[in-house]
PDB file of C-alpha atoms and ligand atoms in Angstrom:
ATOM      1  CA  UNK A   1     -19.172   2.110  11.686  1.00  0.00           C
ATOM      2  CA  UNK A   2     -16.822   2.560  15.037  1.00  0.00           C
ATOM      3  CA  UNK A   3     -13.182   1.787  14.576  1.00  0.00           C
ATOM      4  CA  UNK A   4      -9.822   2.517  16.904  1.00  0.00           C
ATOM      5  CA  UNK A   5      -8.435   5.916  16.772  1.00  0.00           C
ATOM      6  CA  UNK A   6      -6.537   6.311  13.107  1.00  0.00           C
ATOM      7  CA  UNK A   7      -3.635   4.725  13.941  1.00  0.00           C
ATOM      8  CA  UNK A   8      -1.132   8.020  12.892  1.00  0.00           C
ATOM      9  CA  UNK A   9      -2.728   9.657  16.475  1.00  0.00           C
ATOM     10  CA  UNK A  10      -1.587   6.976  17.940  1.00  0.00           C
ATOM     11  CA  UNK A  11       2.132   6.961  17.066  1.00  0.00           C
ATOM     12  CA  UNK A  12       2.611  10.850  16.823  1.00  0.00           C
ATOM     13  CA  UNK A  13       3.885  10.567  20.388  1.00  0.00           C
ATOM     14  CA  UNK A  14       6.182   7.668  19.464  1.00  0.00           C
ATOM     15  CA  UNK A  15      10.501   8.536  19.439  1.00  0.00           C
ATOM     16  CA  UNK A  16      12.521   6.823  17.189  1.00  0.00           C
ATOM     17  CA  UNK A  17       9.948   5.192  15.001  1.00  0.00           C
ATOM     18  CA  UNK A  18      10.193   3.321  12.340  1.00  0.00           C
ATOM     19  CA  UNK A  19       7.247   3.254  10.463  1.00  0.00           C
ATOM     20  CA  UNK A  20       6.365   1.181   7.404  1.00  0.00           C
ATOM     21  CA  UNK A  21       3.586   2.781   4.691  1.00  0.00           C
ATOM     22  CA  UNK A  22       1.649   0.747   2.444  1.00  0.00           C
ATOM     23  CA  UNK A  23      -0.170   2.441  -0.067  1.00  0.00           C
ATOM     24  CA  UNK A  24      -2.235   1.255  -2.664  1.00  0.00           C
ATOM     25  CA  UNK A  25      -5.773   1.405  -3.969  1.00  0.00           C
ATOM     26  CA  UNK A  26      -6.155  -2.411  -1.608  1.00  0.00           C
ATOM     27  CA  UNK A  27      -9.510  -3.148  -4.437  1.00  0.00           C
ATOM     28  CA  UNK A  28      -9.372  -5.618  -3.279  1.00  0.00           C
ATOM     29  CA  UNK A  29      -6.341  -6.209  -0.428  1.00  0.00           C
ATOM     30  CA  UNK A  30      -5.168  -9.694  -1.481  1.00  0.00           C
ATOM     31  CA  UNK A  31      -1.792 -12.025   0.228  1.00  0.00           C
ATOM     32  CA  UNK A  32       0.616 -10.264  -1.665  1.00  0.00           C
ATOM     33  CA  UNK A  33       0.385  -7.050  -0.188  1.00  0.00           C
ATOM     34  CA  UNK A  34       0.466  -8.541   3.338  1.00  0.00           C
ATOM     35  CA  UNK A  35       3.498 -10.729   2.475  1.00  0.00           C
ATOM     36  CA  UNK A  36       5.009  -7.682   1.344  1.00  0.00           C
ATOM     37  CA  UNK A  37       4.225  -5.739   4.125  1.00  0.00           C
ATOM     38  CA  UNK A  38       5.311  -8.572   7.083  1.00  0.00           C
ATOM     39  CA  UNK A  39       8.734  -8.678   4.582  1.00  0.00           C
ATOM     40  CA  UNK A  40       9.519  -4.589   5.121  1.00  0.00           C
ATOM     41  CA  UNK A  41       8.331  -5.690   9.075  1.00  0.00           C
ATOM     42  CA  UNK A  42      11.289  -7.639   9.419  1.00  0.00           C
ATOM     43  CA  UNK A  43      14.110  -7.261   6.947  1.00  0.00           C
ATOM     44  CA  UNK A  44      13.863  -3.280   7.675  1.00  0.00           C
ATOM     45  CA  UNK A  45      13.146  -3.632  11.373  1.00  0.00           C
ATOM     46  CA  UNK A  46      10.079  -1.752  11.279  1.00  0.00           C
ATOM     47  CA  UNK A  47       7.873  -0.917  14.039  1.00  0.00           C
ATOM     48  CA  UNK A  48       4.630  -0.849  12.406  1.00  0.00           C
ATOM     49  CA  UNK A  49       3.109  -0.648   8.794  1.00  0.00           C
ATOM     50  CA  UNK A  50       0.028   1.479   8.187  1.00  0.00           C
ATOM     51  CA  UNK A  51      -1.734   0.505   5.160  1.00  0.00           C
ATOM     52  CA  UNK A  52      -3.318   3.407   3.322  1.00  0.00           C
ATOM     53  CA  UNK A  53      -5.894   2.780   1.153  1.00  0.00           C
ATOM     54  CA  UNK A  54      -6.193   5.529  -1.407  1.00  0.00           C
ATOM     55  CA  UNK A  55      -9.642   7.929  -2.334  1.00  0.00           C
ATOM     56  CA  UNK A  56      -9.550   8.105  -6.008  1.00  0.00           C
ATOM     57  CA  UNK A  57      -6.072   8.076  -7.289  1.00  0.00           C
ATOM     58  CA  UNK A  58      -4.801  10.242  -9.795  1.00  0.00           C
ATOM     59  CA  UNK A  59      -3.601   7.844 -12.335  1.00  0.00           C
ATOM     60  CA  UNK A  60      -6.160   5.412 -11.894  1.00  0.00           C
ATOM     61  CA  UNK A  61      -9.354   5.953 -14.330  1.00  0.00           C
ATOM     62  CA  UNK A  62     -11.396   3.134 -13.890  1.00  0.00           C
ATOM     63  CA  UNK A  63     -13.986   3.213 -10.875  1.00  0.00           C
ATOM     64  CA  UNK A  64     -12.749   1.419  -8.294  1.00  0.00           C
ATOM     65  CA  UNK A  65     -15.168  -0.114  -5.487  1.00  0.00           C
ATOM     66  CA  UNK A  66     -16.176   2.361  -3.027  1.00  0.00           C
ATOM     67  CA  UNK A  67     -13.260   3.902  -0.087  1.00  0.00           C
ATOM     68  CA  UNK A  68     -15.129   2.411   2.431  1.00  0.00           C
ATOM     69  CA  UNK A  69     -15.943  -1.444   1.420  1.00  0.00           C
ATOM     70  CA  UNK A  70     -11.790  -0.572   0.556  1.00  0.00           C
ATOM     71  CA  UNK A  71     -11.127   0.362   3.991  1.00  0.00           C
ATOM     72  CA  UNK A  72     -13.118  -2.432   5.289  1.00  0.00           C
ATOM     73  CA  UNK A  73     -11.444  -5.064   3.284  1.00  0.00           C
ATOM     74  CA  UNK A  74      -8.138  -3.402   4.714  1.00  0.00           C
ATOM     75  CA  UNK A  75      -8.993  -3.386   8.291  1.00  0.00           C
ATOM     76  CA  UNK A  76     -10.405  -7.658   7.702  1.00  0.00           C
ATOM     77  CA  UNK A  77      -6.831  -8.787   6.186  1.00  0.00           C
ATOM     78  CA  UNK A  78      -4.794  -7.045   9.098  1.00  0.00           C
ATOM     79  CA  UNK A  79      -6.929  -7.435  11.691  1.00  0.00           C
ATOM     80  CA  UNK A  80      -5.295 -10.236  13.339  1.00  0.00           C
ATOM     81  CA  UNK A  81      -1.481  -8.801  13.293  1.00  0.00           C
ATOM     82  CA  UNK A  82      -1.215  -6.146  15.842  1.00  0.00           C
ATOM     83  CA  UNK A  83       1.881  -4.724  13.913  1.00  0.00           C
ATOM     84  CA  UNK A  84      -0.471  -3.709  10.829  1.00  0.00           C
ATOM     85  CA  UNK A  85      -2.995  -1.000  10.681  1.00  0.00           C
ATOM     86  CA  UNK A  86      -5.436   0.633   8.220  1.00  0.00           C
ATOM     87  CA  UNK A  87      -5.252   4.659   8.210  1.00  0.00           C
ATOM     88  CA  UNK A  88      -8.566   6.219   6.723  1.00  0.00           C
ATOM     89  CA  UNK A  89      -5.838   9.573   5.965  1.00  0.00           C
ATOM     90  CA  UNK A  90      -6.301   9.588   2.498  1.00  0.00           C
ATOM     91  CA  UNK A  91      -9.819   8.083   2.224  1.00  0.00           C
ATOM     92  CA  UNK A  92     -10.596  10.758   4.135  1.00  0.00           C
ATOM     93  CA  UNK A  93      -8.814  14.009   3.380  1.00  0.00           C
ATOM     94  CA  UNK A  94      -8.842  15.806   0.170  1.00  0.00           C
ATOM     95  CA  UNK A  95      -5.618  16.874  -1.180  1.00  0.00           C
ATOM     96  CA  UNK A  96      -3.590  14.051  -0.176  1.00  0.00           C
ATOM     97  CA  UNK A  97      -3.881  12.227  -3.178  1.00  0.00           C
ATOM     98  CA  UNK A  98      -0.211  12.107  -4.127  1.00  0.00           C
ATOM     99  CA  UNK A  99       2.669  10.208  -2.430  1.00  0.00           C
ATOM    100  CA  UNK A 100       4.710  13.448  -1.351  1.00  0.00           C
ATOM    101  CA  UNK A 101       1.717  14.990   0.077  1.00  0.00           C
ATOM    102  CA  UNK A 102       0.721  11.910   2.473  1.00  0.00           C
ATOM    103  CA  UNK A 103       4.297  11.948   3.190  1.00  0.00           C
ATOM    104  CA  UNK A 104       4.544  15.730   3.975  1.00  0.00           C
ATOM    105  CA  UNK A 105       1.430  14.965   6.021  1.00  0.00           C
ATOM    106  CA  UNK A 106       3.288  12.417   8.148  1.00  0.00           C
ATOM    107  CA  UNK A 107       6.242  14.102   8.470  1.00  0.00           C
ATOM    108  CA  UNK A 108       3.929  16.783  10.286  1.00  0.00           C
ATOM    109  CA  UNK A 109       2.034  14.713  12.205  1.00  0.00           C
ATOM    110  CA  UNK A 110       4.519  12.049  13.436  1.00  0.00           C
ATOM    111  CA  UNK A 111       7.585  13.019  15.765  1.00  0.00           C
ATOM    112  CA  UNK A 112      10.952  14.852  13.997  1.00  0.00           C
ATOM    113  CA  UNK A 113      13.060  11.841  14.840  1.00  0.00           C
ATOM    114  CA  UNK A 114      10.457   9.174  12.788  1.00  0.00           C
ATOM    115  CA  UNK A 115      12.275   7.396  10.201  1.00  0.00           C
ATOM    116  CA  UNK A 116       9.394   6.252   6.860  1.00  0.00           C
ATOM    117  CA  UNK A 117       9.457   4.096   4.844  1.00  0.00           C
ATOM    118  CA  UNK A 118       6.912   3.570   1.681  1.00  0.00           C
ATOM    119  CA  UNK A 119       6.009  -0.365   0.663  1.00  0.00           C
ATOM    120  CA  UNK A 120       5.642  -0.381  -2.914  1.00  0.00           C
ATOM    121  CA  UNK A 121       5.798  -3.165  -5.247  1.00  0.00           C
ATOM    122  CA  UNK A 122       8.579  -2.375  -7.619  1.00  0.00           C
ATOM    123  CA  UNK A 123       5.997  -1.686 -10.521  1.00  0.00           C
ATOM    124  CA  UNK A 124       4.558   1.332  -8.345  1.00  0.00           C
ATOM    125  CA  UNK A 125       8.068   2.245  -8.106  1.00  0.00           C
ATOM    126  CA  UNK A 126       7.778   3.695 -11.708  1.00  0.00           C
ATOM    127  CA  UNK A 127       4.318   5.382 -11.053  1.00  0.00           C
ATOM    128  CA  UNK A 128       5.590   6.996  -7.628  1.00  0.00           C
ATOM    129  CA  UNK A 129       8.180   8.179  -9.204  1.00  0.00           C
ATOM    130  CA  UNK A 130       6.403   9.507 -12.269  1.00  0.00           C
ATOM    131  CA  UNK A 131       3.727  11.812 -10.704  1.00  0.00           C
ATOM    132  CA  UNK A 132       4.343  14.378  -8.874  1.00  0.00           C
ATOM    133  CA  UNK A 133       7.962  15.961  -7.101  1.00  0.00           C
ATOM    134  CA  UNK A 134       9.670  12.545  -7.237  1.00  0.00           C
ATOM    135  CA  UNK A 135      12.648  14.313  -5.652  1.00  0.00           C
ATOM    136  CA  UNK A 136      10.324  15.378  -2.722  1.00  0.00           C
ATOM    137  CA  UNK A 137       9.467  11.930  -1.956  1.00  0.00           C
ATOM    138  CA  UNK A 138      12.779  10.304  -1.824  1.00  0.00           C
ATOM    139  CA  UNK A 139      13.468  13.015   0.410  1.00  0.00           C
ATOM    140  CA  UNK A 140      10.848  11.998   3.059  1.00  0.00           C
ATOM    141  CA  UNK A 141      11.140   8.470   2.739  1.00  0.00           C
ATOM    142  CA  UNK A 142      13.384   5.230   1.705  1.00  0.00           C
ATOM    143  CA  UNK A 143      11.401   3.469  -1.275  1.00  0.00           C
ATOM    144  CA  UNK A 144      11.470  -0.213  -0.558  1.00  0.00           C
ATOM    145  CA  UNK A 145      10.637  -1.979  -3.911  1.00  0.00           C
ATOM    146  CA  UNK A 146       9.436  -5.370  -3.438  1.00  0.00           C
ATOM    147  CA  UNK A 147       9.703  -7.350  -6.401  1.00  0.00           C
ATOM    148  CA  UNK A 148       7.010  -8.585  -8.638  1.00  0.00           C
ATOM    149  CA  UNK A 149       6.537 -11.469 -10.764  1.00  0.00           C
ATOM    150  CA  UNK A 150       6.715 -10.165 -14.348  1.00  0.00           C
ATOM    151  CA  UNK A 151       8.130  -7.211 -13.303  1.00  0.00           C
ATOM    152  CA  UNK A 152      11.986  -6.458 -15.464  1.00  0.00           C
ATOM    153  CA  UNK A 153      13.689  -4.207 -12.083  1.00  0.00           C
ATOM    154  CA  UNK A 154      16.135  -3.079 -15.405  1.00  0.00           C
ATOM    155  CA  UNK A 155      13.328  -0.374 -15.965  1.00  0.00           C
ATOM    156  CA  UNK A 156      13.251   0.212 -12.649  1.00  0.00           C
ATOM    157  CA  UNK A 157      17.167   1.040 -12.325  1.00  0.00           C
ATOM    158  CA  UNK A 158      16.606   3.543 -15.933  1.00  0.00           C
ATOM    159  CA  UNK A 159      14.151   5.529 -14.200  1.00  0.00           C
ATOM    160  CA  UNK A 160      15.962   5.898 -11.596  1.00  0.00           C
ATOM    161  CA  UNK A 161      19.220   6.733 -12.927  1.00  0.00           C
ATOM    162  CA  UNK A 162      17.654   9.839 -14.620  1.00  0.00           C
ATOM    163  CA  UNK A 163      16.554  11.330 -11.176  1.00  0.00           C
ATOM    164  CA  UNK A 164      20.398  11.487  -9.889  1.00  0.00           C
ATOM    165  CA  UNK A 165      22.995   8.472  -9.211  1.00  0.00           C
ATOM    166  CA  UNK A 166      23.325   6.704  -6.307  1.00  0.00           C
ATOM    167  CA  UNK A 167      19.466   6.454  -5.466  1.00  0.00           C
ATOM    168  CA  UNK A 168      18.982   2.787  -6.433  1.00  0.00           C
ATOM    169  CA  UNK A 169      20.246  -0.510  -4.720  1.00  0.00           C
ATOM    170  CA  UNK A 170      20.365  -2.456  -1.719  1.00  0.00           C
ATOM    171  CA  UNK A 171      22.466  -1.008   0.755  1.00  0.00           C
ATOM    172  CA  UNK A 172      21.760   1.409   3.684  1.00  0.00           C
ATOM    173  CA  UNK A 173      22.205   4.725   1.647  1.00  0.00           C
ATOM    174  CA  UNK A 174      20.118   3.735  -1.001  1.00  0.00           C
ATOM    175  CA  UNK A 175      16.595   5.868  -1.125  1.00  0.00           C
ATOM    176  CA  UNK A 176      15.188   3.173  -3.393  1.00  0.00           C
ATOM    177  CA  UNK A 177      16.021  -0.187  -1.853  1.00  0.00           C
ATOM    178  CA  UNK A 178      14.848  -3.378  -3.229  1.00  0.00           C
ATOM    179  CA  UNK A 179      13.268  -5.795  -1.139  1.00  0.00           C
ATOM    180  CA  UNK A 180      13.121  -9.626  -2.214  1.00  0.00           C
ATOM    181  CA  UNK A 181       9.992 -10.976  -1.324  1.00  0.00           C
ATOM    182  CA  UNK A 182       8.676 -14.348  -2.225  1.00  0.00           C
ATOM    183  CA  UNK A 183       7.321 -14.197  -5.848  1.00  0.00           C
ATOM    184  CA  UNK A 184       3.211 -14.241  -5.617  1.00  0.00           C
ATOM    185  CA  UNK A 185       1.633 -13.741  -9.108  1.00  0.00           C
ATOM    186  CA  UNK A 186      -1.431 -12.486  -7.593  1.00  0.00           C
ATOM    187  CA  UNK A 187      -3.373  -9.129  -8.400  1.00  0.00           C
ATOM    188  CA  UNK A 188      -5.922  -7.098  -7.561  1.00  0.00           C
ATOM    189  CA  UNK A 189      -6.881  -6.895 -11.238  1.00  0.00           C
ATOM    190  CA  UNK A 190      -6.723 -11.048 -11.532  1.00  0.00           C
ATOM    191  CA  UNK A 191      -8.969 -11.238  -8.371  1.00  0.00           C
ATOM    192  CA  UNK A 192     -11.925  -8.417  -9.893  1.00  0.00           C
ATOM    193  CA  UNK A 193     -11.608 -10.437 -13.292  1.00  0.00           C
ATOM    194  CA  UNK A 194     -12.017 -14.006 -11.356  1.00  0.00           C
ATOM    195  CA  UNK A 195     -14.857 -13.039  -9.531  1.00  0.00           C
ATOM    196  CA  UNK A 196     -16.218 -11.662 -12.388  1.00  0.00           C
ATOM    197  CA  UNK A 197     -16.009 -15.267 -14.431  1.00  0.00           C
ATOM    198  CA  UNK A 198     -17.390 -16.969 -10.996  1.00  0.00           C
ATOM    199  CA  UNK A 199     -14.047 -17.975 -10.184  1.00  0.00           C
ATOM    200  CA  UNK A 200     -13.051 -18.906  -6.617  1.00  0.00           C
ATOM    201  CA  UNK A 201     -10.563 -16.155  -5.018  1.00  0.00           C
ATOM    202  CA  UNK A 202     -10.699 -18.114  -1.492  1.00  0.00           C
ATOM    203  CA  UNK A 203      -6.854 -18.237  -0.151  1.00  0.00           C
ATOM    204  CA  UNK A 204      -5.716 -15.903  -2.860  1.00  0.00           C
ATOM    205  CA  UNK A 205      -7.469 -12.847  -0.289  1.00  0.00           C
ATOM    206  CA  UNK A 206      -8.134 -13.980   3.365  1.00  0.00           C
ATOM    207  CA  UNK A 207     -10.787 -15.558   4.655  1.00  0.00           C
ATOM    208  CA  UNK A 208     -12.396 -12.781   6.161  1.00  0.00           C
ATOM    209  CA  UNK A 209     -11.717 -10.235   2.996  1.00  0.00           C
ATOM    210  CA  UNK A 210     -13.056 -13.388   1.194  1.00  0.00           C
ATOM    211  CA  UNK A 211     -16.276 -13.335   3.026  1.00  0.00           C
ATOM    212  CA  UNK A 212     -16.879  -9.508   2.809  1.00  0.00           C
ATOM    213  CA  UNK A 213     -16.795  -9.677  -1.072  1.00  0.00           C
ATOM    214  CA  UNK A 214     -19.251 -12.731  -0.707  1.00  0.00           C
ATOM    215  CA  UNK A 215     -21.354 -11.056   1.310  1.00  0.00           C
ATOM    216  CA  UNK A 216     -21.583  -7.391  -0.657  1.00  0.00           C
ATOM    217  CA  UNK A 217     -22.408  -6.685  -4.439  1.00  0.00           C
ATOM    218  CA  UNK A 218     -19.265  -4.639  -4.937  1.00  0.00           C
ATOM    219  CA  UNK A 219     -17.565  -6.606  -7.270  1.00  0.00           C
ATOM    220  CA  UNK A 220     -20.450  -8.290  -8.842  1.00  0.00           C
ATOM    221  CA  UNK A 221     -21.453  -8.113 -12.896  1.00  0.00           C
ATOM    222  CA  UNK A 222     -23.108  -4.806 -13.322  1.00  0.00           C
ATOM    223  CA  UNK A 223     -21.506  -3.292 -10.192  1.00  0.00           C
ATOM    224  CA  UNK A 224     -19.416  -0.975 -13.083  1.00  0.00           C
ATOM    225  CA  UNK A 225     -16.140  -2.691 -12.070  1.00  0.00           C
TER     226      UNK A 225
HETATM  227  P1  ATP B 301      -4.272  -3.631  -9.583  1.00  0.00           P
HETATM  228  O1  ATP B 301      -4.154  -4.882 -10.380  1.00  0.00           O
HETATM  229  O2  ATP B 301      -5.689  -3.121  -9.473  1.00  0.00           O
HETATM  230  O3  ATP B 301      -3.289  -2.553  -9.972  1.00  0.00           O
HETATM  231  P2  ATP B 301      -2.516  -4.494  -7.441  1.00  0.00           P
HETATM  232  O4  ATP B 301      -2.557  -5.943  -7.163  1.00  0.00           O
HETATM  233  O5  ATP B 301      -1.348  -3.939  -8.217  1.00  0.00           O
HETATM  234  O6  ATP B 301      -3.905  -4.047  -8.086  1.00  0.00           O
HETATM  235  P3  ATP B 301      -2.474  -2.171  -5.770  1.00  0.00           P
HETATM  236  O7  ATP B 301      -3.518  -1.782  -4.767  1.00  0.00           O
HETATM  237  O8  ATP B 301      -2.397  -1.445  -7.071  1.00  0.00           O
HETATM  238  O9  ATP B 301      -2.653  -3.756  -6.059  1.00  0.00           O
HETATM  239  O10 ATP B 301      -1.043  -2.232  -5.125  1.00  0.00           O
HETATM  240  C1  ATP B 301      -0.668  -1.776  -3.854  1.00  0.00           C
HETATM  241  C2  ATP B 301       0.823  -2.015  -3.739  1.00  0.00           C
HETATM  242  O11 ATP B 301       1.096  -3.429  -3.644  1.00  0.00           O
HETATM  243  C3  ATP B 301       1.607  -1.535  -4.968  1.00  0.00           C
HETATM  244  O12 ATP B 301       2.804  -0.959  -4.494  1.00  0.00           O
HETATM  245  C4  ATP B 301       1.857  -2.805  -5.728  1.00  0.00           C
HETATM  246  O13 ATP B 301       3.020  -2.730  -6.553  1.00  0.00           O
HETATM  247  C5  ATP B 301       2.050  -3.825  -4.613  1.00  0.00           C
HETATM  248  N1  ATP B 301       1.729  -5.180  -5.046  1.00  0.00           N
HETATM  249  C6  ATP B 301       0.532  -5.629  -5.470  1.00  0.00           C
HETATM  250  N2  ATP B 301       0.594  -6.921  -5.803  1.00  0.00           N
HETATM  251  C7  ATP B 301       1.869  -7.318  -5.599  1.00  0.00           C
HETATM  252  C8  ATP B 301       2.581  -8.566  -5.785  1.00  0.00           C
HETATM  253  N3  ATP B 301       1.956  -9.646  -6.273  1.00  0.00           N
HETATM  254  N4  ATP B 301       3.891  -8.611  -5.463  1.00  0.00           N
HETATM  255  C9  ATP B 301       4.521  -7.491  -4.991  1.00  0.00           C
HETATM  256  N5  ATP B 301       3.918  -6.295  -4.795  1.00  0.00           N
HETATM  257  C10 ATP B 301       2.607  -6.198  -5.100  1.00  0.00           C
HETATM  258 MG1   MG B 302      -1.400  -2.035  -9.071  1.00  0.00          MG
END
């Protein structure tokens, strides 16, 4: 399969960037994560978000669909906004399987003067946070916590309050800063478990992600998922 240049090449010349990160396992990418990330576009000024689809994450033990049909799914929902790209980094290298060391990666790879930011929804807030050298992360990036339906941001603010003051809240100095975004009650989980029960999950992914899962057994009874 050919596909452009991984997109972090591409901006490591780039001064003054502001670059947007949104991680997540994408299995599959659904309209939530895109609203999310077009809501860190503009209420952070951002120059670009990279999704990142992740290899096998550490604190995720069921079998998720394979990186690539991932990837794929990635690249279909973002294909037509030239401000969002799909990095294979972490599908593809080993060892970079944990927030800080993606981070650390970009810090590396990207000019000194780039300015990250990682797209979480405030639920993955908590398992950032929780996994490895917390402390190292909020030192390489601001944390922008888009709220979730469901989703108390009172456990949020505990959590946070045990890793040092003065890291949680909405203005500029904050490292976690908490993004309102339009309330979609829409999951990755609710889409595998709809498909699953031959429900429709048309306009709940996009069209085109919609047509890959039609068109591939990946999420099918029997596939293991
Ligand atoms: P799963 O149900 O398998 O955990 P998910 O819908 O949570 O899937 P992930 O790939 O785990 O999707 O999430 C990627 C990122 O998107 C996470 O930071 C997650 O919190 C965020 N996110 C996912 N769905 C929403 C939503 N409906 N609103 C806000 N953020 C969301
Ligand atoms: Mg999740």
């Amino acid at each position: 399969m050919t596909h452009e240049a991984d997109p972090i090449s591409r901006l490591s010349a780039r001064r003054g960037l502001r670059l947007g990160i949104m991680g997540g396992a994408f299995d599959p990418v659904h309209i939530a994560h895109l609203v999310a990330a077009q809501e860190a576009l503009t209420q952070f000024g951002l120059d670009e978000v990279v999704f990142m689809p992740s290899g096998q994450p550490p604190h995720k033990k069921r079998r998720l669909a394979s990186p690539e049909f991932r990837y794929r799914m990635t690249v279909a929902a973002t294909a037509s906004n030239p401000r969002f790209s799909v990095s294979r980094l972490e599908i593809d290298q080993p060892g970079t399987d944990y927030t800080v060391d993606t981070l650390e990666y970009l810090k590396g790879a990207l000019q000194p003067d780039a300015v990250l930011f990682f797209i979480t929804g405030a639920d993955a807030v908590l398992d950032i946070l929780s996994w490895k050298d917390p402390q190292g992360v909020l030192a390489r990036c601001t944390l922008l916590a888009a709220t979730r339906p469901g989703f108390d941001l009172s456990r949020l603010a505990s959590v946070l309050a045990s890793l040092g003051a003065g890291v949680v809240g909405t203005g500029p100095e904050a490292k976690v800063r908490v993004m309102d975004v339009p309330g979609l009650d829409i999951s990755s989980s609710m889409i595998r478990q709809r498909i699953a029960a031959g429900l429709p999950v048309r306009y709940l992914v996009p069209d085109a992600v919609c047509d890959l899962i039609d068109s591939s057994d990946e999420y099918r009874p029997g596939s293991g998922i």
